[in-house]
């Protein structure tokens, strides 16, 4: 992508409305734009990152055996009256009427709708276990939307829903998602700590939040300090192994952890003083087991091997991609801007032409840009007329992991500089070596 033909509306000044660094940097880097309170457009640079995040989430959901579908944002109020949540959900739910005066709502979550899909077609235990998910916009009319897309009113969620014949089966489904979440957040370059949690309006009695430590976070974390360093389940984990996944889960729950909502003082105080960790964090995921809370009132049942009908045991599993993007920035930035982990970076590398219009610089940059693009790299080429200082500032701000800098003096020697955004290390090398550095 040539920067001269791309759309990155960079802000030079710090936006006054942004209280935290991720919000400030997302606005300055031209990733998002607020359209009304708590409702955002994702501009091209932001959209590229969001898509990468969603793809990692999708790959790990699929690996764990979940199946993707797509449900609408607008739902009929009737479904929610069946579960009893239409009145219970309160003012956070955006209620709408269609032209026939039928009550509709912009979905804050999809337990009812997925239960309706399930009951309309699944009749036998032989079709279980089943886990269906989608990545879709949600709306919650939060009293205090803030920090940009960190807590917005319209936001994206990956929400998965599992169906099992028995409680034991449902616990295995829960452990599959638990394991998939550990892998997902790790691939996003994050340490997300699983914490026992309150279930709130979703319901149920088994629940974990996944929390990233950050001073600007809205959740409180109390746990053993060893929780911050942990092994991540490997790629070829056997998701069908009940014992294997249970041991991953048990490893976590053997160390005490709880959020402030159900903060168990006695258990926290039982941790030796030097080993306690109390900190703030950002909730990036939340998983629930809630048994038959929806299947009973909505009549979602299957015939079991005993020939009788059983209400299915359900769980739901959420991740917030539009919250994850700022959370990654909170965890990875410096005074010059964002430092993307390679897995979600909007581009793999940026080629900076320090003297656009200079024949040697142009030729060198075009050569590198073409070679890396041909090798399948996603390259941003800064071919604009801006001065070198502006180009360096932009490259640092938008956080592309590597910069290839072509200035007249180096190019005259057949060389360019390669800069690592994270360490700041710069290395001069031949043009060929620079290309091989990324192609090899
Ligand atoms: C789980 C999936 C649920 O809604 N139902 C379906 C369950 N859980 S949750 O905890 O309420 O939300 C799941 C994740 O969505 C993100 N999230 C938000 N992101 C941005 N702005 C918001 N206002 C917002 N609310 C929830 C969080 O990542 C949360 O963990």
Short mmCIF file of C-alpha atoms and ligand atoms in Angstrom, two decimals:
data_model
loop_
_atom_site.label_atom_id
_atom_site.label_comp_id
_atom_site.label_asym_id
_atom_site.label_seq_id
_atom_site.Cartn_x
_atom_site.Cartn_y
_atom_site.Cartn_z
CA UNK A 1 0.00 0.00 0.00
CA UNK A 2 1.34 3.42 -1.00
CA UNK A 3 0.78 5.90 1.79
CA UNK A 4 0.01 8.61 -0.79
CA UNK A 5 -3.04 6.56 -1.85
CA UNK A 6 -4.07 5.23 1.55
CA UNK A 7 -6.33 6.90 4.11
CA UNK A 8 -4.71 7.52 7.49
CA UNK A 9 -6.02 10.78 8.95
CA UNK A 10 -3.15 11.37 11.42
CA UNK A 11 -3.76 13.94 14.18
CA UNK A 12 -0.77 16.13 15.06
CA UNK A 13 -2.21 17.37 18.34
CA UNK A 14 -3.22 15.29 21.32
CA UNK A 15 -7.02 15.01 21.33
CA UNK A 16 -8.39 16.59 24.51
CA UNK A 17 -11.17 14.06 25.02
CA UNK A 18 -8.79 11.09 25.37
CA UNK A 19 -8.02 10.22 29.00
CA UNK A 20 -5.95 7.10 28.44
CA UNK A 21 -3.00 6.39 26.19
CA UNK A 22 -4.70 3.80 23.94
CA UNK A 23 -7.59 6.14 23.16
CA UNK A 24 -5.16 8.97 22.45
CA UNK A 25 -2.99 6.84 20.16
CA UNK A 26 -5.94 5.29 18.28
CA UNK A 27 -7.25 8.79 17.50
CA UNK A 28 -3.83 10.19 16.64
CA UNK A 29 -2.99 7.24 14.37
CA UNK A 30 -6.29 7.68 12.52
CA UNK A 31 -7.60 4.24 13.51
CA UNK A 32 -11.07 5.24 14.76
CA UNK A 33 -13.50 8.12 14.71
CA UNK A 34 -16.32 8.75 17.14
CA UNK A 35 -19.66 9.10 15.33
CA UNK A 36 -21.82 9.66 18.38
CA UNK A 37 -21.33 8.97 22.06
CA UNK A 38 -19.80 5.50 22.45
CA UNK A 39 -20.25 4.68 18.74
CA UNK A 40 -17.21 4.48 16.47
CA UNK A 41 -16.16 4.05 12.87
CA UNK A 42 -13.10 1.91 12.32
CA UNK A 43 -10.94 3.69 9.74
CA UNK A 44 -8.74 1.62 7.38
CA UNK A 45 -5.70 1.28 9.68
CA UNK A 46 -7.88 0.32 12.65
CA UNK A 47 -9.93 -2.04 10.51
CA UNK A 48 -6.80 -3.90 9.41
CA UNK A 49 -5.79 -4.52 13.04
CA UNK A 50 -9.33 -5.48 14.06
CA UNK A 51 -9.51 -8.00 11.20
CA UNK A 52 -6.22 -9.57 12.30
CA UNK A 53 -7.45 -9.86 15.87
CA UNK A 54 -10.70 -11.44 14.67
CA UNK A 55 -8.83 -13.93 12.51
CA UNK A 56 -6.73 -15.15 15.42
CA UNK A 57 -9.87 -15.48 17.54
CA UNK A 58 -11.58 -17.37 14.69
CA UNK A 59 -8.65 -19.78 14.18
CA UNK A 60 -8.55 -20.70 17.86
CA UNK A 61 -12.34 -21.10 18.08
CA UNK A 62 -12.27 -23.41 15.07
CA UNK A 63 -9.34 -25.37 16.52
CA UNK A 64 -11.40 -25.96 19.67
CA UNK A 65 -14.27 -27.33 17.56
CA UNK A 66 -16.59 -24.31 17.60
CA UNK A 67 -18.52 -23.64 14.36
CA UNK A 68 -19.04 -20.17 12.92
CA UNK A 69 -22.41 -18.74 11.87
CA UNK A 70 -23.80 -15.23 11.73
CA UNK A 71 -26.80 -13.91 13.60
CA UNK A 72 -28.43 -10.49 13.09
CA UNK A 73 -27.90 -7.43 15.29
CA UNK A 74 -31.64 -6.74 15.53
CA UNK A 75 -33.73 -9.21 17.52
CA UNK A 76 -37.43 -9.52 18.27
CA UNK A 77 -38.50 -8.72 21.82
CA UNK A 78 -40.60 -11.91 21.90
CA UNK A 79 -37.57 -14.15 22.29
CA UNK A 80 -36.44 -12.18 25.31
CA UNK A 81 -39.90 -12.29 26.83
CA UNK A 82 -39.67 -16.10 26.66
CA UNK A 83 -36.48 -16.18 28.71
CA UNK A 84 -37.71 -13.49 31.08
CA UNK A 85 -34.79 -11.18 30.32
CA UNK A 86 -36.72 -8.56 28.32
CA UNK A 87 -37.75 -6.70 31.46
CA UNK A 88 -34.78 -7.79 33.57
CA UNK A 89 -32.13 -6.36 31.23
CA UNK A 90 -33.13 -2.77 31.99
CA UNK A 91 -31.94 0.45 30.40
CA UNK A 92 -28.76 -1.03 28.89
CA UNK A 93 -30.95 -2.57 26.19
CA UNK A 94 -31.71 -0.37 23.19
CA UNK A 95 -35.36 -0.96 22.35
CA UNK A 96 -36.75 -0.13 18.91
CA UNK A 97 -40.16 -0.42 17.21
CA UNK A 98 -40.56 -1.37 13.56
CA UNK A 99 -43.21 0.12 11.24
CA UNK A 100 -45.77 -2.43 12.39
CA UNK A 101 -45.15 -1.25 15.92
CA UNK A 102 -43.52 -4.56 16.84
CA UNK A 103 -40.98 -4.30 19.63
CA UNK A 104 -37.42 -5.08 18.53
CA UNK A 105 -34.04 -4.60 20.18
CA UNK A 106 -30.40 -4.18 19.19
CA UNK A 107 -28.89 -7.36 20.67
CA UNK A 108 -26.64 -6.90 23.74
CA UNK A 109 -25.89 -10.68 23.60
CA UNK A 110 -27.39 -13.74 21.86
CA UNK A 111 -28.26 -16.49 24.37
CA UNK A 112 -31.96 -16.33 23.44
CA UNK A 113 -31.45 -16.29 19.70
CA UNK A 114 -29.00 -19.20 19.67
CA UNK A 115 -31.32 -21.21 21.93
CA UNK A 116 -34.10 -20.56 19.41
CA UNK A 117 -31.89 -21.76 16.53
CA UNK A 118 -30.94 -24.85 18.53
CA UNK A 119 -34.47 -25.84 19.56
CA UNK A 120 -35.78 -25.49 16.01
CA UNK A 121 -33.51 -28.21 14.64
CA UNK A 122 -31.59 -30.26 17.22
CA UNK A 123 -33.63 -33.08 18.71
CA UNK A 124 -31.18 -35.84 19.67
CA UNK A 125 -28.21 -36.20 22.02
CA UNK A 126 -26.38 -37.70 19.01
CA UNK A 127 -25.99 -34.17 17.61
CA UNK A 128 -24.17 -33.05 20.77
CA UNK A 129 -21.84 -31.58 21.83
CA UNK A 130 -22.38 -28.48 19.71
CA UNK A 131 -20.70 -25.09 19.95
CA UNK A 132 -21.80 -22.26 17.65
CA UNK A 133 -20.21 -18.81 17.51
CA UNK A 134 -20.23 -15.57 15.60
CA UNK A 135 -18.30 -12.31 15.58
CA UNK A 136 -20.90 -9.57 15.51
CA UNK A 137 -21.73 -6.07 16.71
CA UNK A 138 -23.60 -5.67 19.98
CA UNK A 139 -25.19 -2.67 21.64
CA UNK A 140 -25.33 -1.86 25.34
CA UNK A 141 -26.49 1.58 26.36
CA UNK A 142 -23.78 1.92 29.02
CA UNK A 143 -24.24 4.82 31.45
CA UNK A 144 -20.57 5.69 31.14
CA UNK A 145 -19.11 4.80 27.77
CA UNK A 146 -15.47 5.87 27.96
CA UNK A 147 -11.90 5.34 26.88
CA UNK A 148 -12.81 5.10 23.18
CA UNK A 149 -13.61 1.57 22.05
CA UNK A 150 -12.50 0.17 25.42
CA UNK A 151 -15.99 0.70 26.82
CA UNK A 152 -18.29 1.73 24.02
CA UNK A 153 -22.03 1.39 23.45
CA UNK A 154 -21.75 -0.33 20.09
CA UNK A 155 -18.94 -2.89 20.22
CA UNK A 156 -17.87 -6.13 18.63
CA UNK A 157 -18.07 -9.46 20.41
CA UNK A 158 -17.04 -12.98 19.58
CA UNK A 159 -19.77 -14.92 21.32
CA UNK A 160 -19.84 -18.71 21.39
CA UNK A 161 -22.59 -20.92 22.82
CA UNK A 162 -22.18 -24.56 23.83
CA UNK A 163 -24.86 -27.26 24.13
CA UNK A 164 -24.40 -30.55 25.99
CA UNK A 165 -26.55 -33.37 27.31
CA UNK A 166 -25.03 -33.39 30.80
CA UNK A 167 -23.32 -31.12 33.27
CA UNK A 168 -20.08 -33.11 32.87
CA UNK A 169 -20.24 -32.65 29.10
CA UNK A 170 -20.84 -28.93 29.54
CA UNK A 171 -17.82 -28.67 31.84
CA UNK A 172 -15.64 -30.20 29.13
CA UNK A 173 -17.07 -27.68 26.65
CA UNK A 174 -16.21 -24.95 29.15
CA UNK A 175 -12.65 -26.26 29.46
CA UNK A 176 -12.30 -26.26 25.68
CA UNK A 177 -13.11 -22.56 25.56
CA UNK A 178 -10.93 -21.90 28.61
CA UNK A 179 -7.98 -23.51 26.81
CA UNK A 180 -8.78 -21.77 23.50
CA UNK A 181 -8.81 -18.42 25.33
CA UNK A 182 -5.38 -18.98 26.86
CA UNK A 183 -4.04 -19.64 23.36
CA UNK A 184 -5.92 -16.75 21.73
CA UNK A 185 -4.67 -14.07 24.12
CA UNK A 186 -1.13 -15.44 23.94
CA UNK A 187 -1.16 -15.20 20.14
CA UNK A 188 -2.33 -11.59 20.49
CA UNK A 189 0.83 -10.90 22.50
CA UNK A 190 -1.07 -10.60 25.79
CA UNK A 191 -0.94 -12.17 29.24
CA UNK A 192 -4.62 -12.50 30.10
CA UNK A 193 -5.14 -13.93 33.57
CA UNK A 194 -8.20 -16.17 34.10
CA UNK A 195 -10.07 -15.09 37.24
CA UNK A 196 -13.09 -16.61 38.93
CA UNK A 197 -15.90 -14.15 38.37
CA UNK A 198 -19.41 -13.02 39.01
CA UNK A 199 -21.98 -13.96 36.37
CA UNK A 200 -24.13 -10.79 36.40
CA UNK A 201 -27.09 -10.65 33.98
CA UNK A 202 -25.88 -13.68 31.95
CA UNK A 203 -26.50 -15.99 34.94
CA UNK A 204 -25.07 -19.33 36.10
CA UNK A 205 -22.60 -20.35 38.75
CA UNK A 206 -19.31 -21.06 36.99
CA UNK A 207 -17.56 -18.19 35.33
CA UNK A 208 -14.11 -16.78 34.54
CA UNK A 209 -13.01 -13.40 33.36
CA UNK A 210 -9.78 -13.02 31.41
CA UNK A 211 -7.94 -9.94 32.58
CA UNK A 212 -4.91 -8.06 31.29
CA UNK A 213 -3.00 -6.17 33.93
CA UNK A 214 -3.09 -2.42 33.23
CA UNK A 215 -3.23 0.57 35.57
CA UNK A 216 -6.05 2.09 33.53
CA UNK A 217 -8.18 -1.07 33.79
CA UNK A 218 -11.64 -0.98 35.34
CA UNK A 219 -11.44 -4.40 37.04
CA UNK A 220 -9.61 -5.23 40.25
CA UNK A 221 -7.38 -8.27 40.41
CA UNK A 222 -6.39 -10.16 43.54
CA UNK A 223 -4.30 -13.25 43.01
CA UNK A 224 -1.12 -15.19 43.57
CA UNK A 225 1.74 -13.43 41.79
CA UNK A 226 2.64 -16.67 39.97
CA UNK A 227 -0.55 -16.21 37.98
CA UNK A 228 1.19 -13.66 35.81
CA UNK A 229 3.67 -16.19 34.42
CA UNK A 230 2.17 -19.32 33.01
CA UNK A 231 2.56 -21.94 30.31
CA UNK A 232 0.31 -21.68 27.30
CA UNK A 233 -1.35 -24.86 25.96
CA UNK A 234 0.37 -26.01 22.75
CA UNK A 235 -1.10 -25.77 19.26
CA UNK A 236 -1.75 -29.50 18.95
CA UNK A 237 -3.58 -29.76 22.29
CA UNK A 238 -6.16 -32.55 22.05
CA UNK A 239 -9.45 -30.74 22.59
CA UNK A 240 -11.29 -34.07 22.82
CA UNK A 241 -9.24 -35.21 25.82
CA UNK A 242 -11.46 -34.66 28.85
CA UNK A 243 -8.64 -35.36 31.32
CA UNK A 244 -6.10 -33.31 29.38
CA UNK A 245 -8.25 -30.18 29.37
CA UNK A 246 -9.33 -30.71 32.96
CA UNK A 247 -5.70 -30.73 34.05
CA UNK A 248 -5.11 -27.41 32.25
CA UNK A 249 -8.16 -25.96 34.02
CA UNK A 250 -7.27 -27.43 37.42
CA UNK A 251 -3.80 -25.97 37.23
CA UNK A 252 -5.37 -22.54 37.18
CA UNK A 253 -7.95 -23.01 39.80
CA UNK A 254 -5.47 -24.59 42.21
CA UNK A 255 -3.89 -21.18 42.62
CA UNK A 256 -6.32 -18.78 44.23
CA UNK A 257 -7.75 -16.06 42.03
CA UNK A 258 -10.82 -13.88 42.31
CA UNK A 259 -11.99 -10.55 41.02
CA UNK A 260 -13.15 -7.79 43.31
CA UNK A 261 -16.82 -8.68 42.71
CA UNK A 262 -16.42 -11.94 44.61
CA UNK A 263 -13.23 -11.04 46.36
CA UNK A 264 -12.62 -13.71 48.96
CA UNK A 265 -10.56 -11.90 51.61
CA UNK A 266 -9.83 -15.05 53.56
CA UNK A 267 -8.41 -16.86 50.55
CA UNK A 268 -6.36 -13.84 49.51
CA UNK A 269 -4.97 -13.43 53.01
CA UNK A 270 -4.03 -17.11 53.04
CA UNK A 271 -1.45 -16.35 50.35
CA UNK A 272 1.92 -15.57 51.99
CA UNK A 273 2.35 -11.78 52.07
CA UNK A 274 5.26 -11.58 49.64
CA UNK A 275 3.38 -13.68 47.07
CA UNK A 276 0.20 -11.62 46.77
CA UNK A 277 -0.63 -9.52 43.78
CA UNK A 278 -3.32 -6.87 43.83
CA UNK A 279 -3.58 -4.78 40.70
CA UNK A 280 -5.95 -3.32 38.15
CA UNK A 281 -6.84 -4.90 34.85
CA UNK A 282 -8.91 -4.88 31.67
CA UNK A 283 -11.50 -7.62 31.13
CA UNK A 284 -11.02 -8.87 27.57
CA UNK A 285 -12.99 -12.10 27.81
CA UNK A 286 -15.67 -13.70 29.96
CA UNK A 287 -16.94 -17.28 29.95
CA UNK A 288 -20.01 -18.75 31.64
CA UNK A 289 -21.60 -22.11 32.41
CA UNK A 290 -25.27 -21.61 33.24
CA UNK A 291 -26.85 -25.07 32.88
CA UNK A 292 -30.50 -24.96 31.87
CA UNK A 293 -31.18 -21.28 32.61
CA UNK A 294 -32.28 -20.63 29.00
CA UNK A 295 -33.05 -24.13 27.75
CA UNK A 296 -35.79 -24.69 30.35
CA UNK A 297 -37.93 -21.56 29.83
CA UNK A 298 -37.37 -21.73 26.05
CA UNK A 299 -37.93 -25.47 25.74
CA UNK A 300 -34.57 -26.50 24.25
CA UNK A 301 -34.40 -30.23 24.84
CA UNK A 302 -33.03 -33.36 23.21
CA UNK A 303 -33.79 -37.03 23.47
CA UNK A 304 -31.13 -38.78 25.56
CA UNK A 305 -29.79 -42.35 25.23
CA UNK A 306 -32.42 -43.29 27.84
CA UNK A 307 -35.19 -42.31 25.41
CA UNK A 308 -36.27 -39.43 27.66
CA UNK A 309 -36.20 -35.70 26.93
CA UNK A 310 -33.55 -33.59 28.65
CA UNK A 311 -33.08 -29.84 28.78
CA UNK A 312 -29.64 -29.09 27.37
CA UNK A 313 -26.80 -27.70 29.49
CA UNK A 314 -25.44 -24.50 28.05
CA UNK A 315 -22.51 -22.14 28.36
CA UNK A 316 -21.58 -18.88 26.64
CA UNK A 317 -18.15 -17.47 25.92
CA UNK A 318 -17.37 -13.87 25.02
CA UNK A 319 -14.32 -11.97 23.78
CA UNK A 320 -14.37 -8.24 22.96
CA UNK A 321 -12.26 -7.57 19.82
CA UNK A 322 -12.97 -3.82 19.80
CA UNK A 323 -11.79 -3.71 23.44
CA UNK A 324 -8.79 -5.94 22.72
CA UNK A 325 -7.28 -3.51 20.22
CA UNK A 326 -6.93 -0.69 22.81
CA UNK A 327 -5.93 -3.27 25.45
CA UNK A 328 -3.03 -4.39 23.25
CA UNK A 329 -1.97 -0.74 22.90
CA UNK A 330 -2.17 -0.21 26.69
CA UNK A 331 0.21 -3.15 27.04
CA UNK A 332 2.53 -2.19 24.19
CA UNK A 333 3.46 1.42 23.40
CA UNK A 334 6.11 4.04 24.17
CA UNK A 335 6.26 7.85 24.12
CA UNK A 336 6.41 7.83 20.30
CA UNK A 337 3.39 5.67 19.66
CA UNK A 338 2.05 2.15 19.28
CA UNK A 339 4.26 -0.96 19.15
CA UNK A 340 2.17 -3.70 17.53
CA UNK A 341 2.93 -7.36 18.18
CA UNK A 342 3.72 -8.84 14.76
CA UNK A 343 0.61 -11.06 14.87
CA UNK A 344 -1.80 -8.10 14.71
CA UNK A 345 0.29 -5.34 13.10
CA UNK A 346 -1.58 -3.47 10.33
CA UNK A 347 1.48 -3.90 8.07
CA UNK A 348 4.50 -6.19 8.34
CA UNK A 349 6.96 -3.47 7.39
CA UNK A 350 7.01 0.19 6.31
CA UNK A 351 9.41 1.42 3.62
CA UNK A 352 10.36 5.04 4.24
CA UNK A 353 11.56 7.06 1.28
CA UNK A 354 13.52 9.93 2.88
CA UNK A 355 13.75 11.87 -0.35
CA UNK A 356 10.80 11.21 -2.63
CA UNK A 357 11.58 12.51 -6.12
CA UNK A 358 15.25 11.55 -5.85
CA UNK A 359 15.85 8.97 -8.57
CA UNK A 360 18.07 6.66 -6.55
CA UNK A 361 15.81 6.75 -3.45
CA UNK A 362 12.66 6.20 -5.52
CA UNK A 363 14.23 3.33 -7.44
CA UNK A 364 15.48 1.61 -4.30
CA UNK A 365 12.14 1.96 -2.50
CA UNK A 366 10.15 0.70 -5.49
CA UNK A 367 12.46 -2.31 -5.75
CA UNK A 368 12.09 -3.21 -2.08
CA UNK A 369 8.34 -2.55 -2.09
CA UNK A 370 7.84 -4.80 -5.13
CA UNK A 371 10.07 -7.61 -3.81
CA UNK A 372 8.45 -7.75 -0.37
CA UNK A 373 4.93 -7.47 -1.76
CA UNK A 374 5.64 -10.31 -4.18
CA UNK A 375 6.85 -12.41 -1.23
CA UNK A 376 3.43 -11.98 0.39
CA UNK A 377 4.39 -9.29 2.90
CA UNK A 378 1.93 -6.54 3.70
CA UNK A 379 4.06 -3.45 3.04
CA UNK A 380 3.29 0.21 3.61
CA UNK A 381 5.39 2.43 1.34
CA UNK A 382 5.74 6.03 2.53
CA UNK A 383 6.12 7.65 -0.89
CA UNK A 384 4.75 11.04 0.24
CA UNK A 385 6.47 14.42 -0.07
CA UNK A 386 6.55 14.91 3.71
CA UNK A 387 9.88 15.71 5.32
CA UNK A 388 11.88 12.83 6.78
CA UNK A 389 11.11 13.85 10.38
CA UNK A 390 7.37 13.67 9.75
CA UNK A 391 7.74 10.26 8.12
CA UNK A 392 9.70 8.87 11.05
CA UNK A 393 7.12 10.22 13.49
CA UNK A 394 4.25 8.68 11.52
CA UNK A 395 5.99 5.30 11.25
CA UNK A 396 6.67 5.25 15.00
CA UNK A 397 3.12 6.42 15.82
CA UNK A 398 1.33 3.76 13.78
CA UNK A 399 3.61 1.11 15.24
CA UNK A 400 4.55 -1.06 12.25
CA UNK A 401 7.11 -3.56 13.67
CA UNK A 402 9.91 -2.83 11.15
CA UNK A 403 10.97 0.21 9.13
CA UNK A 404 13.21 0.10 6.07
CA UNK A 405 14.68 3.57 5.70
CA UNK A 406 16.12 4.68 2.36
CA UNK A 407 18.07 7.96 2.44
CA UNK A 408 20.28 9.42 -0.33
CA UNK A 409 23.60 8.82 1.42
CA UNK A 410 23.03 5.13 2.22
CA UNK A 411 21.38 4.44 -1.12
CA UNK A 412 24.46 5.82 -2.92
CA UNK A 413 26.35 2.95 -1.25
CA UNK A 414 23.66 0.43 -2.19
CA UNK A 415 22.48 0.34 1.42
CA UNK A 416 19.41 1.01 3.56
CA UNK A 417 18.72 1.08 7.30
CA UNK A 418 16.42 -1.39 9.03
CA UNK A 419 14.85 -0.24 12.29
CA UNK A 420 13.15 -2.45 14.84
CA UNK A 421 10.22 -0.41 16.24
CA UNK A 422 10.20 -2.26 19.55
CA UNK A 423 13.89 -2.08 20.49
CA UNK A 424 14.75 1.00 18.43
CA UNK A 425 17.81 -0.88 17.13
CA UNK A 426 18.97 0.28 13.69
CA UNK A 427 21.11 -1.71 11.32
CA UNK A 428 22.63 -0.65 8.01
CA UNK A 429 22.70 -3.36 5.37
CA UNK A 430 22.70 -3.87 1.63
CA UNK A 431 19.40 -3.59 -0.19
CA UNK A 432 19.52 -7.30 -0.94
CA UNK A 433 20.16 -8.16 2.72
CA UNK A 434 17.24 -5.96 3.78
CA UNK A 435 14.92 -7.79 1.38
CA UNK A 436 16.18 -11.19 2.51
CA UNK A 437 15.74 -10.16 6.13
CA UNK A 438 11.97 -10.19 5.56
CA UNK A 439 11.58 -12.74 2.80
CA UNK A 440 13.71 -15.51 4.27
C1 LIG B 1 -20.66 -14.25 26.87
C2 LIG B 1 -20.90 -14.36 25.39
C3 LIG B 1 -21.50 -11.98 27.60
O1 LIG B 1 -22.18 -11.13 27.07
N1 LIG B 1 -22.86 -13.63 26.45
C4 LIG B 1 -22.33 -14.04 25.16
C5 LIG B 1 -21.81 -13.48 27.41
N2 LIG B 1 -20.44 -11.71 28.36
S1 LIG B 1 -19.90 -10.23 28.72
O2 LIG B 1 -18.90 -10.39 29.72
O3 LIG B 1 -20.98 -9.37 29.07
O4 LIG B 1 -19.23 -9.65 27.44
C6 LIG B 1 -18.19 -10.40 26.79
C7 LIG B 1 -17.03 -9.50 26.42
O5 LIG B 1 -17.45 -8.44 25.59
C8 LIG B 1 -16.64 -7.30 25.81
N3 LIG B 1 -17.49 -6.14 26.18
C9 LIG B 1 -17.30 -4.88 25.73
N4 LIG B 1 -16.37 -4.36 24.90
C10 LIG B 1 -16.42 -3.04 24.64
N5 LIG B 1 -17.36 -2.21 25.16
C11 LIG B 1 -18.32 -2.69 25.98
N6 LIG B 1 -19.25 -1.87 26.46
C12 LIG B 1 -18.30 -4.09 26.31
N7 LIG B 1 -19.08 -4.89 27.09
C13 LIG B 1 -18.57 -6.13 26.99
C14 LIG B 1 -15.68 -7.64 26.95
O6 LIG B 1 -14.44 -8.06 26.40
C15 LIG B 1 -16.38 -8.81 27.61
O7 LIG B 1 -15.47 -9.67 28.27
#
